[in-house]
Structures are given as structure tokens and as C-alpha cells.
mmCIF file with all atom_site columns, C-alpha atoms in Angstrom:
data_model
loop_
_atom_site.group_PDB
_atom_site.id
_atom_site.type_symbol
_atom_site.label_atom_id
_atom_site.label_alt_id
_atom_site.label_comp_id
_atom_site.label_asym_id
_atom_site.label_entity_id
_atom_site.label_seq_id
_atom_site.pdbx_PDB_ins_code
_atom_site.Cartn_x
_atom_site.Cartn_y
_atom_site.Cartn_z
_atom_site.occupancy
_atom_site.B_iso_or_equiv
_atom_site.pdbx_formal_charge
_atom_site.auth_seq_id
_atom_site.auth_comp_id
_atom_site.auth_asym_id
_atom_site.auth_atom_id
_atom_site.pdbx_PDB_model_num
ATOM 1   C CA . UNK A 1 1   ? 0.000   0.000  0.000   1.00 53.00 ? 235 UNK A CA 1
ATOM 2   C CA . UNK A 1 2   ? 1.031   3.581  -0.598  1.00 64.00 ? 236 UNK A CA 1
ATOM 3   C CA . UNK A 1 3   ? 2.849   5.347  2.235   1.00 83.00 ? 237 UNK A CA 1
ATOM 4   C CA . UNK A 1 4   ? 1.194   8.596  1.287   1.00 90.00 ? 238 UNK A CA 1
ATOM 5   C CA . UNK A 1 5   ? -2.330  8.600  -0.081  1.00 92.00 ? 239 UNK A CA 1
ATOM 6   C CA . UNK A 1 6   ? -3.806  11.601 -1.793  1.00 94.00 ? 240 UNK A CA 1
ATOM 7   C CA . UNK A 1 7   ? -7.469  12.050 -2.586  1.00 95.00 ? 241 UNK A CA 1
ATOM 8   C CA . UNK A 1 8   ? -9.093  12.679 -4.883  1.00 96.00 ? 242 UNK A CA 1
ATOM 9   C CA . UNK A 1 9   ? -6.815  11.683 -7.757  1.00 93.00 ? 243 UNK A CA 1
ATOM 10  C CA . UNK A 1 10  ? -8.464  14.281 -9.937  1.00 94.00 ? 244 UNK A CA 1
ATOM 11  C CA . UNK A 1 11  ? -10.954 17.036 -9.417  1.00 96.00 ? 245 UNK A CA 1
ATOM 12  C CA . UNK A 1 12  ? -12.923 19.229 -11.789 1.00 97.00 ? 246 UNK A CA 1
ATOM 13  C CA . UNK A 1 13  ? -14.625 22.281 -10.339 1.00 97.00 ? 247 UNK A CA 1
ATOM 14  C CA . UNK A 1 14  ? -16.378 25.346 -11.628 1.00 97.00 ? 248 UNK A CA 1
ATOM 15  C CA . UNK A 1 15  ? -14.611 28.650 -11.133 1.00 97.00 ? 249 UNK A CA 1
ATOM 16  C CA . UNK A 1 16  ? -15.588 30.192 -7.828  1.00 97.00 ? 250 UNK A CA 1
ATOM 17  C CA . UNK A 1 17  ? -16.218 26.905 -6.057  1.00 97.00 ? 251 UNK A CA 1
ATOM 18  C CA . UNK A 1 18  ? -14.350 25.730 -2.969  1.00 97.00 ? 252 UNK A CA 1
ATOM 19  C CA . UNK A 1 19  ? -12.465 22.464 -2.912  1.00 98.00 ? 253 UNK A CA 1
ATOM 20  C CA . UNK A 1 20  ? -10.435 20.260 -0.579  1.00 98.00 ? 254 UNK A CA 1
ATOM 21  C CA . UNK A 1 21  ? -7.580  17.858 -1.265  1.00 98.00 ? 255 UNK A CA 1
ATOM 22  C CA . UNK A 1 22  ? -6.535  15.346 1.365   1.00 97.00 ? 256 UNK A CA 1
ATOM 23  C CA . UNK A 1 23  ? -3.252  13.662 2.147   1.00 96.00 ? 257 UNK A CA 1
ATOM 24  C CA . UNK A 1 24  ? -2.913  10.741 4.568   1.00 95.00 ? 258 UNK A CA 1
ATOM 25  C CA . UNK A 1 25  ? 0.330   9.176  5.715   1.00 93.00 ? 259 UNK A CA 1
ATOM 26  C CA . UNK A 1 26  ? 0.703   5.607  6.933   1.00 92.00 ? 260 UNK A CA 1
ATOM 27  C CA . UNK A 1 27  ? 3.741   6.653  8.949   1.00 89.00 ? 261 UNK A CA 1
ATOM 28  C CA . UNK A 1 28  ? 4.427   9.253  11.610  1.00 87.00 ? 262 UNK A CA 1
ATOM 29  C CA . UNK A 1 29  ? 4.513   12.732 10.196  1.00 87.00 ? 263 UNK A CA 1
ATOM 30  C CA . UNK A 1 30  ? 7.309   15.072 11.200  1.00 85.00 ? 264 UNK A CA 1
ATOM 31  C CA . UNK A 1 31  ? 6.422   17.545 8.509   1.00 87.00 ? 265 UNK A CA 1
ATOM 32  C CA . UNK A 1 32  ? 3.991   17.831 5.629   1.00 91.00 ? 266 UNK A CA 1
ATOM 33  C CA . UNK A 1 33  ? 4.715   19.871 2.526   1.00 91.00 ? 267 UNK A CA 1
ATOM 34  C CA . UNK A 1 34  ? 2.365   20.982 -0.202  1.00 94.00 ? 268 UNK A CA 1
ATOM 35  C CA . UNK A 1 35  ? 3.587   21.698 -3.711  1.00 93.00 ? 269 UNK A CA 1
ATOM 36  C CA . UNK A 1 36  ? 1.942   22.622 -6.986  1.00 94.00 ? 270 UNK A CA 1
ATOM 37  C CA . UNK A 1 37  ? 3.178   21.325 -10.313 1.00 89.00 ? 271 UNK A CA 1
ATOM 38  C CA . UNK A 1 38  ? 2.186   22.061 -13.850 1.00 83.00 ? 272 UNK A CA 1
ATOM 39  C CA . UNK A 1 39  ? 2.612   18.977 -15.994 1.00 75.00 ? 273 UNK A CA 1
ATOM 40  C CA . UNK A 1 40  ? 6.184   18.643 -17.220 1.00 75.00 ? 274 UNK A CA 1
ATOM 41  C CA . UNK A 1 41  ? 7.502   21.401 -14.992 1.00 81.00 ? 275 UNK A CA 1
ATOM 42  C CA . UNK A 1 42  ? 9.123   21.713 -11.608 1.00 83.00 ? 276 UNK A CA 1
ATOM 43  C CA . UNK A 1 43  ? 7.366   22.010 -8.278  1.00 87.00 ? 277 UNK A CA 1
ATOM 44  C CA . UNK A 1 44  ? 6.315   25.244 -6.648  1.00 89.00 ? 278 UNK A CA 1
ATOM 45  C CA . UNK A 1 45  ? 6.462   25.275 -2.872  1.00 87.00 ? 279 UNK A CA 1
ATOM 46  C CA . UNK A 1 46  ? 3.144   26.250 -1.293  1.00 92.00 ? 280 UNK A CA 1
ATOM 47  C CA . UNK A 1 47  ? 3.275   25.512 2.402   1.00 89.00 ? 281 UNK A CA 1
ATOM 48  C CA . UNK A 1 48  ? 4.953   23.496 5.112   1.00 89.00 ? 282 UNK A CA 1
ATOM 49  C CA . UNK A 1 49  ? 3.207   22.225 8.230   1.00 91.00 ? 283 UNK A CA 1
ATOM 50  C CA . UNK A 1 50  ? 5.053   20.781 11.178  1.00 85.00 ? 284 UNK A CA 1
ATOM 51  C CA . UNK A 1 51  ? 3.022   21.008 14.306  1.00 76.00 ? 285 UNK A CA 1
ATOM 52  C CA . UNK A 1 52  ? -0.201  19.192 15.087  1.00 77.00 ? 286 UNK A CA 1
ATOM 53  C CA . UNK A 1 53  ? -3.177  21.415 14.502  1.00 80.00 ? 287 UNK A CA 1
ATOM 54  C CA . UNK A 1 54  ? -1.100  23.879 12.524  1.00 87.00 ? 288 UNK A CA 1
ATOM 55  C CA . UNK A 1 55  ? -2.938  25.821 9.867   1.00 91.00 ? 289 UNK A CA 1
ATOM 56  C CA . UNK A 1 56  ? -1.378  28.089 7.270   1.00 91.00 ? 290 UNK A CA 1
ATOM 57  C CA . UNK A 1 57  ? -2.889  30.254 4.579   1.00 92.00 ? 291 UNK A CA 1
ATOM 58  C CA . UNK A 1 58  ? -1.540  31.872 1.464   1.00 86.00 ? 292 UNK A CA 1
ATOM 59  C CA . UNK A 1 59  ? -3.931  33.937 -0.574  1.00 88.00 ? 293 UNK A CA 1
ATOM 60  C CA . UNK A 1 60  ? -6.906  31.616 -1.126  1.00 94.00 ? 294 UNK A CA 1
ATOM 61  C CA . UNK A 1 61  ? -5.159  28.404 -0.150  1.00 96.00 ? 295 UNK A CA 1
ATOM 62  C CA . UNK A 1 62  ? -5.307  27.029 3.390   1.00 96.00 ? 296 UNK A CA 1
ATOM 63  C CA . UNK A 1 63  ? -3.612  23.899 4.650   1.00 96.00 ? 297 UNK A CA 1
ATOM 64  C CA . UNK A 1 64  ? -4.132  22.115 7.957   1.00 94.00 ? 298 UNK A CA 1
ATOM 65  C CA . UNK A 1 65  ? -2.284  19.328 9.686   1.00 93.00 ? 299 UNK A CA 1
ATOM 66  C CA . UNK A 1 66  ? -3.901  16.746 11.932  1.00 90.00 ? 300 UNK A CA 1
ATOM 67  C CA . UNK A 1 67  ? -0.879  15.121 13.474  1.00 85.00 ? 301 UNK A CA 1
ATOM 68  C CA . UNK A 1 68  ? -2.816  12.436 15.358  1.00 87.00 ? 302 UNK A CA 1
ATOM 69  C CA . UNK A 1 69  ? -4.609  11.269 12.231  1.00 89.00 ? 303 UNK A CA 1
ATOM 70  C CA . UNK A 1 70  ? -1.437  11.747 10.187  1.00 91.00 ? 304 UNK A CA 1
ATOM 71  C CA . UNK A 1 71  ? -3.457  13.752 7.720   1.00 93.00 ? 305 UNK A CA 1
ATOM 72  C CA . UNK A 1 72  ? -3.334  17.082 6.012   1.00 95.00 ? 306 UNK A CA 1
ATOM 73  C CA . UNK A 1 73  ? -5.926  18.891 3.961   1.00 96.00 ? 307 UNK A CA 1
ATOM 74  C CA . UNK A 1 74  ? -5.479  21.638 1.400   1.00 97.00 ? 308 UNK A CA 1
ATOM 75  C CA . UNK A 1 75  ? -8.457  23.889 0.898   1.00 97.00 ? 309 UNK A CA 1
ATOM 76  C CA . UNK A 1 76  ? -8.901  26.352 -1.932  1.00 97.00 ? 310 UNK A CA 1
ATOM 77  C CA . UNK A 1 77  ? -11.553 29.007 -1.565  1.00 97.00 ? 311 UNK A CA 1
ATOM 78  C CA . UNK A 1 78  ? -13.281 30.554 -4.583  1.00 97.00 ? 312 UNK A CA 1
ATOM 79  C CA . UNK A 1 79  ? -11.143 28.648 -7.067  1.00 97.00 ? 313 UNK A CA 1
ATOM 80  C CA . UNK A 1 80  ? -9.787  30.330 -10.184 1.00 96.00 ? 314 UNK A CA 1
ATOM 81  C CA . UNK A 1 81  ? -8.390  28.911 -13.436 1.00 95.00 ? 315 UNK A CA 1
ATOM 82  C CA . UNK A 1 82  ? -4.920  29.893 -12.189 1.00 94.00 ? 316 UNK A CA 1
ATOM 83  C CA . UNK A 1 83  ? -5.298  27.287 -9.445  1.00 95.00 ? 317 UNK A CA 1
ATOM 84  C CA . UNK A 1 84  ? -5.357  24.487 -12.002 1.00 95.00 ? 318 UNK A CA 1
ATOM 85  C CA . UNK A 1 85  ? -2.456  22.061 -11.841 1.00 94.00 ? 319 UNK A CA 1
ATOM 86  C CA . UNK A 1 86  ? -1.205  19.044 -9.969  1.00 93.00 ? 320 UNK A CA 1
ATOM 87  C CA . UNK A 1 87  ? -1.059  19.317 -6.207  1.00 95.00 ? 321 UNK A CA 1
ATOM 88  C CA . UNK A 1 88  ? 1.450   17.105 -4.470  1.00 94.00 ? 322 UNK A CA 1
ATOM 89  C CA . UNK A 1 89  ? 1.886   16.489 -0.796  1.00 94.00 ? 323 UNK A CA 1
ATOM 90  C CA . UNK A 1 90  ? 5.281   15.458 0.492   1.00 92.00 ? 324 UNK A CA 1
ATOM 91  C CA . UNK A 1 91  ? 5.819   13.840 3.870   1.00 90.00 ? 325 UNK A CA 1
ATOM 92  C CA . UNK A 1 92  ? 8.822   13.923 6.120   1.00 86.00 ? 326 UNK A CA 1
ATOM 93  C CA . UNK A 1 93  ? 8.541   10.589 7.904   1.00 84.00 ? 327 UNK A CA 1
ATOM 94  C CA . UNK A 1 94  ? 12.093  10.484 9.202   1.00 78.00 ? 328 UNK A CA 1
ATOM 95  C CA . UNK A 1 95  ? 12.398  13.653 11.212  1.00 71.00 ? 329 UNK A CA 1
ATOM 96  C CA . UNK A 1 96  ? 15.919  14.132 9.951   1.00 65.00 ? 330 UNK A CA 1
ATOM 97  C CA . UNK A 1 97  ? 17.532  17.439 9.225   1.00 61.00 ? 331 UNK A CA 1
ATOM 98  C CA . UNK A 1 98  ? 17.806  16.963 5.488   1.00 60.00 ? 332 UNK A CA 1
ATOM 99  C CA . UNK A 1 99  ? 14.063  17.045 4.789   1.00 67.00 ? 333 UNK A CA 1
ATOM 100 C CA . UNK A 1 100 ? 13.933  13.787 2.852   1.00 78.00 ? 334 UNK A CA 1
ATOM 101 C CA . UNK A 1 101 ? 10.413  13.598 1.488   1.00 84.00 ? 335 UNK A CA 1
ATOM 102 C CA . UNK A 1 102 ? 8.055   10.931 0.188   1.00 87.00 ? 336 UNK A CA 1
ATOM 103 C CA . UNK A 1 103 ? 5.438   12.158 -2.248  1.00 89.00 ? 337 UNK A CA 1
ATOM 104 C CA . UNK A 1 104 ? 1.853   11.243 -2.912  1.00 89.00 ? 338 UNK A CA 1
ATOM 105 C CA . UNK A 1 105 ? 0.655   10.571 -6.454  1.00 89.00 ? 339 UNK A CA 1
ATOM 106 C CA . UNK A 1 106 ? -0.837  13.989 -6.755  1.00 91.00 ? 340 UNK A CA 1
ATOM 107 C CA . UNK A 1 107 ? -4.258  15.477 -7.374  1.00 94.00 ? 341 UNK A CA 1
ATOM 108 C CA . UNK A 1 108 ? -4.980  16.905 -10.796 1.00 93.00 ? 342 UNK A CA 1
ATOM 109 C CA . UNK A 1 109 ? -7.150  19.982 -10.410 1.00 96.00 ? 343 UNK A CA 1
ATOM 110 C CA . UNK A 1 110 ? -9.088  21.455 -13.326 1.00 96.00 ? 344 UNK A CA 1
ATOM 111 C CA . UNK A 1 111 ? -10.963 24.695 -12.849 1.00 96.00 ? 345 UNK A CA 1
ATOM 112 C CA . UNK A 1 112 ? -13.496 25.468 -15.541 1.00 95.00 ? 346 UNK A CA 1
ATOM 113 C CA . UNK A 1 113 ? -14.213 29.141 -16.227 1.00 92.00 ? 347 UNK A CA 1
ATOM 114 C CA . UNK B 2 1   ? 11.539  31.913 -2.804  1.00 64.00 ? 454 UNK B CA 1
ATOM 115 C CA . UNK B 2 2   ? 14.846  30.233 -3.449  1.00 72.00 ? 455 UNK B CA 1
ATOM 116 C CA . UNK B 2 3   ? 15.754  29.431 -7.043  1.00 88.00 ? 456 UNK B CA 1
ATOM 117 C CA . UNK B 2 4   ? 17.053  26.145 -8.343  1.00 92.00 ? 457 UNK B CA 1
ATOM 118 C CA . UNK B 2 5   ? 18.035  25.708 -11.979 1.00 94.00 ? 458 UNK B CA 1
ATOM 119 C CA . UNK B 2 6   ? 18.549  22.609 -14.070 1.00 95.00 ? 459 UNK B CA 1
ATOM 120 C CA . UNK B 2 7   ? 20.410  22.189 -17.303 1.00 96.00 ? 460 UNK B CA 1
ATOM 121 C CA . UNK B 2 8   ? 19.562  21.036 -19.864 1.00 96.00 ? 461 UNK B CA 1
ATOM 122 C CA . UNK B 2 9   ? 15.796  21.367 -19.774 1.00 93.00 ? 462 UNK B CA 1
ATOM 123 C CA . UNK B 2 10  ? 15.440  18.592 -22.296 1.00 94.00 ? 463 UNK B CA 1
ATOM 124 C CA . UNK B 2 11  ? 17.844  16.223 -24.007 1.00 96.00 ? 464 UNK B CA 1
ATOM 125 C CA . UNK B 2 12  ? 17.580  13.561 -26.651 1.00 96.00 ? 465 UNK B CA 1
ATOM 126 C CA . UNK B 2 13  ? 20.350  11.008 -26.896 1.00 95.00 ? 466 UNK B CA 1
ATOM 127 C CA . UNK B 2 14  ? 21.150  7.727  -28.551 1.00 96.00 ? 467 UNK B CA 1
ATOM 128 C CA . UNK B 2 15  ? 21.005  4.479  -26.656 1.00 96.00 ? 468 UNK B CA 1
ATOM 129 C CA . UNK B 2 16  ? 24.346  3.662  -25.077 1.00 96.00 ? 469 UNK B CA 1
ATOM 130 C CA . UNK B 2 17  ? 25.507  7.226  -24.586 1.00 96.00 ? 470 UNK B CA 1
ATOM 131 C CA . UNK B 2 18  ? 25.834  9.071  -21.282 1.00 97.00 ? 471 UNK B CA 1
ATOM 132 C CA . UNK B 2 19  ? 23.971  12.208 -20.311 1.00 97.00 ? 472 UNK B CA 1
ATOM 133 C CA . UNK B 2 20  ? 24.866  14.695 -17.590 1.00 97.00 ? 473 UNK B CA 1
ATOM 134 C CA . UNK B 2 21  ? 22.247  16.843 -15.885 1.00 97.00 ? 474 UNK B CA 1
ATOM 135 C CA . UNK B 2 22  ? 23.249  19.806 -13.727 1.00 97.00 ? 475 UNK B CA 1
ATOM 136 C CA . UNK B 2 23  ? 21.365  21.156 -10.753 1.00 96.00 ? 476 UNK B CA 1
ATOM 137 C CA . UNK B 2 24  ? 22.309  24.525 -9.289  1.00 95.00 ? 477 UNK B CA 1
ATOM 138 C CA . UNK B 2 25  ? 21.032  26.485 -6.335  1.00 92.00 ? 478 UNK B CA 1
ATOM 139 C CA . UNK B 2 26  ? 21.274  30.059 -7.562  1.00 91.00 ? 479 UNK B CA 1
ATOM 140 C CA . UNK B 2 27  ? 20.875  32.202 -4.489  1.00 87.00 ? 480 UNK B CA 1
ATOM 141 C CA . UNK B 2 28  ? 21.623  29.926 -1.570  1.00 87.00 ? 481 UNK B CA 1
ATOM 142 C CA . UNK B 2 29  ? 23.973  27.180 -0.493  1.00 87.00 ? 482 UNK B CA 1
ATOM 143 C CA . UNK B 2 30  ? 22.542  23.699 -0.248  1.00 85.00 ? 483 UNK B CA 1
ATOM 144 C CA . UNK B 2 31  ? 24.389  21.051 1.685   1.00 80.00 ? 484 UNK B CA 1
ATOM 145 C CA . UNK B 2 32  ? 21.811  18.519 0.572   1.00 89.00 ? 485 UNK B CA 1
ATOM 146 C CA . UNK B 2 33  ? 20.322  18.046 -2.854  1.00 92.00 ? 486 UNK B CA 1
ATOM 147 C CA . UNK B 2 34  ? 17.898  15.393 -4.000  1.00 93.00 ? 487 UNK B CA 1
ATOM 148 C CA . UNK B 2 35  ? 17.321  13.731 -7.350  1.00 95.00 ? 488 UNK B CA 1
ATOM 149 C CA . UNK B 2 36  ? 13.870  12.525 -8.327  1.00 94.00 ? 489 UNK B CA 1
ATOM 150 C CA . UNK B 2 37  ? 12.428  10.742 -11.289 1.00 94.00 ? 490 UNK B CA 1
ATOM 151 C CA . UNK B 2 38  ? 8.878   11.217 -12.470 1.00 88.00 ? 491 UNK B CA 1
ATOM 152 C CA . UNK B 2 39  ? 6.968   9.130  -14.972 1.00 81.00 ? 492 UNK B CA 1
ATOM 153 C CA . UNK B 2 40  ? 3.973   10.566 -16.836 1.00 76.00 ? 493 UNK B CA 1
ATOM 154 C CA . UNK B 2 41  ? 1.037   11.191 -14.531 1.00 71.00 ? 494 UNK B CA 1
ATOM 155 C CA . UNK B 2 42  ? 2.854   9.663  -11.592 1.00 75.00 ? 495 UNK B CA 1
ATOM 156 C CA . UNK B 2 43  ? 4.441   11.013 -8.478  1.00 80.00 ? 496 UNK B CA 1
ATOM 157 C CA . UNK B 2 44  ? 8.047   11.809 -7.849  1.00 86.00 ? 497 UNK B CA 1
ATOM 158 C CA . UNK B 2 45  ? 10.239  8.909  -6.892  1.00 89.00 ? 498 UNK B CA 1
ATOM 159 C CA . UNK B 2 46  ? 13.312  9.777  -4.881  1.00 90.00 ? 499 UNK B CA 1
ATOM 160 C CA . UNK B 2 47  ? 16.408  8.349  -6.505  1.00 94.00 ? 500 UNK B CA 1
ATOM 161 C CA . UNK B 2 48  ? 19.176  9.582  -4.259  1.00 93.00 ? 501 UNK B CA 1
ATOM 162 C CA . UNK B 2 49  ? 20.221  12.080 -1.632  1.00 91.00 ? 502 UNK B CA 1
ATOM 163 C CA . UNK B 2 50  ? 23.348  14.024 -2.452  1.00 89.00 ? 503 UNK B CA 1
ATOM 164 C CA . UNK B 2 51  ? 25.442  15.635 0.253   1.00 86.00 ? 504 UNK B CA 1
ATOM 165 C CA . UNK B 2 52  ? 28.200  18.052 -0.585  1.00 83.00 ? 505 UNK B CA 1
ATOM 166 C CA . UNK B 2 53  ? 31.604  16.453 -0.352  1.00 81.00 ? 506 UNK B CA 1
ATOM 167 C CA . UNK B 2 54  ? 30.396  12.939 0.295   1.00 83.00 ? 507 UNK B CA 1
ATOM 168 C CA . UNK B 2 55  ? 28.983  9.974  -1.561  1.00 87.00 ? 508 UNK B CA 1
ATOM 169 C CA . UNK B 2 56  ? 25.342  10.042 -2.507  1.00 91.00 ? 509 UNK B CA 1
ATOM 170 C CA . UNK B 2 57  ? 22.849  7.829  -0.727  1.00 91.00 ? 510 UNK B CA 1
ATOM 171 C CA . UNK B 2 58  ? 20.765  5.858  -3.196  1.00 94.00 ? 511 UNK B CA 1
ATOM 172 C CA . UNK B 2 59  ? 17.239  4.585  -2.666  1.00 91.00 ? 512 UNK B CA 1
ATOM 173 C CA . UNK B 2 60  ? 16.528  0.914  -2.903  1.00 91.00 ? 513 UNK B CA 1
ATOM 174 C CA . UNK B 2 61  ? 16.353  -0.264 -6.479  1.00 92.00 ? 514 UNK B CA 1
ATOM 175 C CA . UNK B 2 62  ? 18.353  2.620  -7.929  1.00 94.00 ? 515 UNK B CA 1
ATOM 176 C CA . UNK B 2 63  ? 21.587  1.517  -9.566  1.00 93.00 ? 516 UNK B CA 1
ATOM 177 C CA . UNK B 2 64  ? 24.420  3.687  -8.298  1.00 92.00 ? 517 UNK B CA 1
ATOM 178 C CA . UNK B 2 65  ? 26.669  2.715  -11.193 1.00 94.00 ? 518 UNK B CA 1
ATOM 179 C CA . UNK B 2 66  ? 24.018  3.723  -13.680 1.00 96.00 ? 519 UNK B CA 1
ATOM 180 C CA . UNK B 2 67  ? 23.043  7.014  -12.100 1.00 96.00 ? 520 UNK B CA 1
ATOM 181 C CA . UNK B 2 68  ? 26.250  8.732  -11.028 1.00 95.00 ? 521 UNK B CA 1
ATOM 182 C CA . UNK B 2 69  ? 25.798  11.659 -8.696  1.00 94.00 ? 522 UNK B CA 1
ATOM 183 C CA . UNK B 2 70  ? 28.438  14.230 -7.872  1.00 90.00 ? 523 UNK B CA 1
ATOM 184 C CA . UNK B 2 71  ? 27.933  17.065 -5.411  1.00 88.00 ? 524 UNK B CA 1
ATOM 185 C CA . UNK B 2 72  ? 31.100  19.026 -5.949  1.00 82.00 ? 525 UNK B CA 1
ATOM 186 C CA . UNK B 2 73  ? 30.082  22.272 -4.282  1.00 88.00 ? 526 UNK B CA 1
ATOM 187 C CA . UNK B 2 74  ? 27.365  23.749 -2.122  1.00 88.00 ? 527 UNK B CA 1
ATOM 188 C CA . UNK B 2 75  ? 25.584  25.051 -5.190  1.00 92.00 ? 528 UNK B CA 1
ATOM 189 C CA . UNK B 2 76  ? 26.044  22.287 -7.763  1.00 93.00 ? 529 UNK B CA 1
ATOM 190 C CA . UNK B 2 77  ? 25.058  18.658 -8.036  1.00 94.00 ? 530 UNK B CA 1
ATOM 191 C CA . UNK B 2 78  ? 25.209  16.599 -11.206 1.00 95.00 ? 531 UNK B CA 1
ATOM 192 C CA . UNK B 2 79  ? 23.412  13.428 -12.256 1.00 97.00 ? 532 UNK B CA 1
ATOM 193 C CA . UNK B 2 80  ? 24.980  11.383 -15.036 1.00 97.00 ? 533 UNK B CA 1
ATOM 194 C CA . UNK B 2 81  ? 22.892  8.699  -16.666 1.00 97.00 ? 534 UNK B CA 1
ATOM 195 C CA . UNK B 2 82  ? 25.476  6.271  -17.978 1.00 96.00 ? 535 UNK B CA 1
ATOM 196 C CA . UNK B 2 83  ? 24.906  4.024  -20.979 1.00 96.00 ? 536 UNK B CA 1
ATOM 197 C CA . UNK B 2 84  ? 21.369  5.306  -21.275 1.00 96.00 ? 537 UNK B CA 1
ATOM 198 C CA . UNK B 2 85  ? 18.638  3.055  -22.619 1.00 95.00 ? 538 UNK B CA 1
ATOM 199 C CA . UNK B 2 86  ? 15.088  3.858  -23.747 1.00 95.00 ? 539 UNK B CA 1
ATOM 200 C CA . UNK B 2 87  ? 13.709  2.753  -20.367 1.00 94.00 ? 540 UNK B CA 1
ATOM 201 C CA . UNK B 2 88  ? 15.718  5.576  -18.781 1.00 95.00 ? 541 UNK B CA 1
ATOM 202 C CA . UNK B 2 89  ? 13.579  8.085  -20.646 1.00 94.00 ? 542 UNK B CA 1
ATOM 203 C CA . UNK B 2 90  ? 11.849  10.122 -17.986 1.00 93.00 ? 543 UNK B CA 1
ATOM 204 C CA . UNK B 2 91  ? 11.512  13.499 -16.303 1.00 93.00 ? 544 UNK B CA 1
ATOM 205 C CA . UNK B 2 92  ? 14.327  14.092 -13.819 1.00 95.00 ? 545 UNK B CA 1
ATOM 206 C CA . UNK B 2 93  ? 13.901  16.743 -11.145 1.00 94.00 ? 546 UNK B CA 1
ATOM 207 C CA . UNK B 2 94  ? 16.395  17.923 -8.578  1.00 94.00 ? 547 UNK B CA 1
ATOM 208 C CA . UNK B 2 95  ? 15.749  19.782 -5.381  1.00 92.00 ? 548 UNK B CA 1
ATOM 209 C CA . UNK B 2 96  ? 17.875  21.605 -2.857  1.00 91.00 ? 549 UNK B CA 1
ATOM 210 C CA . UNK B 2 97  ? 17.009  21.809 0.784   1.00 85.00 ? 550 UNK B CA 1
ATOM 211 C CA . UNK B 2 98  ? 17.132  24.828 3.035   1.00 78.00 ? 551 UNK B CA 1
ATOM 212 C CA . UNK B 2 99  ? 16.161  25.058 6.676   1.00 73.00 ? 552 UNK B CA 1
ATOM 213 C CA . UNK B 2 100 ? 12.515  25.528 5.715   1.00 72.00 ? 553 UNK B CA 1
ATOM 214 C CA . UNK B 2 101 ? 11.849  23.201 2.790   1.00 77.00 ? 554 UNK B CA 1
ATOM 215 C CA . UNK B 2 102 ? 13.055  21.739 -0.479  1.00 82.00 ? 555 UNK B CA 1
ATOM 216 C CA . UNK B 2 103 ? 13.091  23.940 -3.540  1.00 88.00 ? 556 UNK B CA 1
ATOM 217 C CA . UNK B 2 104 ? 12.731  22.184 -6.847  1.00 90.00 ? 557 UNK B CA 1
ATOM 218 C CA . UNK B 2 105 ? 14.333  22.745 -10.185 1.00 92.00 ? 558 UNK B CA 1
ATOM 219 C CA . UNK B 2 106 ? 12.252  22.964 -13.370 1.00 91.00 ? 559 UNK B CA 1
ATOM 220 C CA . UNK B 2 107 ? 13.154  19.423 -14.398 1.00 92.00 ? 560 UNK B CA 1
ATOM 221 C CA . UNK B 2 108 ? 14.994  17.793 -17.301 1.00 95.00 ? 561 UNK B CA 1
ATOM 222 C CA . UNK B 2 109 ? 13.153  15.697 -19.823 1.00 94.00 ? 562 UNK B CA 1
ATOM 223 C CA . UNK B 2 110 ? 15.346  12.885 -21.111 1.00 95.00 ? 563 UNK B CA 1
ATOM 224 C CA . UNK B 2 111 ? 14.463  10.918 -24.207 1.00 95.00 ? 564 UNK B CA 1
ATOM 225 C CA . UNK B 2 112 ? 16.684  8.004  -25.151 1.00 95.00 ? 565 UNK B CA 1
ATOM 226 C CA . UNK B 2 113 ? 16.254  6.732  -28.684 1.00 95.00 ? 566 UNK B CA 1
#
């Protein structure tokens, strides 16, 4: 089974709608990272969460970490076409200082105008 | 955010030849760099962790003699795919870690004919 499960695998929403992407780790989480990727390009760092219950926001994107459940959710409010892309969560399951990450398979988000 | 560059962005080579990919952190020093491989519509798979001045640590299943990694300075790591074969065709992405997260390069698309 996957160490890091992301759901849904793909998501199509109408512009202006809210959406949530989930990431669940089968191992202890020392840190959870969210990235955005456009197909065939590098990853753009969005947010890092380290403490249980931590919540961070950047513009219309909010991410939360539930340390006990080993889960994180990424919520986009009033989605726009510019939000379209692949969202990847990366988990630090080792707690080391070099931030070695394991990635989920990603969620492909399409926002229709 | 921090900037990581990769060169070349795409390369086509003949089977049996070797290809070198460079990864540079442009505005910060990175003691640790990572090399990932990504297949179409799949997640990133960590290949190896590269520490400046020491031998790279390879993930299980990654051939160290096939994928040579050199981390000669705090701003440069190179991945050489030796005797490349068509099955090595993929998207290779590097990242460099700072105290807050990993920053990713734009990726190199390798096609082996």
C-alpha cells in the first residue's frame, strides 16, 4: 500500500467553487509539505506544516495538519483557473535534518471558467 | 523563494551514450540536494540524496553505477545517466534543501532513442 495517499486523484470544479484535497500518511509525520506542479515542470512550494493542529494560509489556499490522524488537507476558496495544476503532498517521515520527502501521487485539479 | 536551476531542460540522446544533468542552487547554499524521477502522470520517486563532499545515498532499487551523482560544491550537483537506454527516458527533477523546505528545479526531460 502507498505510504502517502492523496485524494481525490483528480478534481474538476467550476470557477468560484471551494475544494479540498486530502493527504494521509501511513507513517508518523514530522512535517507535511504541499507543492503545486504544472505537468512537465518543476514544483512550486506552497506551504509546510510541522506542528499538530497547525494551519497556514496563502492567498486563497489554506492547509491544515492533523498530526494524530497523520493527515493534512489543502483547501482552496473561490477557485480560479490559475489554481489548475497538480497538487502534491510530500511527507517527512524520518524527522531528519535533510528534509527527505516521500510524495503522494498527486491530485490533478481542473478549474473550468 | 529560493531558485534552483537545471540544465539542460530537455535532451535527446542515442542508446548507449551518457547524459549529464546539472542542478544549481542560484541564491543559496545547499548542503543537501535530491534527485527525483517522475513518470507521466505519476508522483516523484526519490532516486538519491546528495550531500556536498560525500557519496550520494541511493534509494533501494536505484543503480548507483548507472546514475552517477556528484555534489562538488554547495551550489552544484550533477546526475549522469550512464549508458542510457530507452527505459531511462523520464523526467528528472532535482531539489535543494534549506532550513525551511526543499526547492525544486524545473526538471529535465530525457528521451533516449
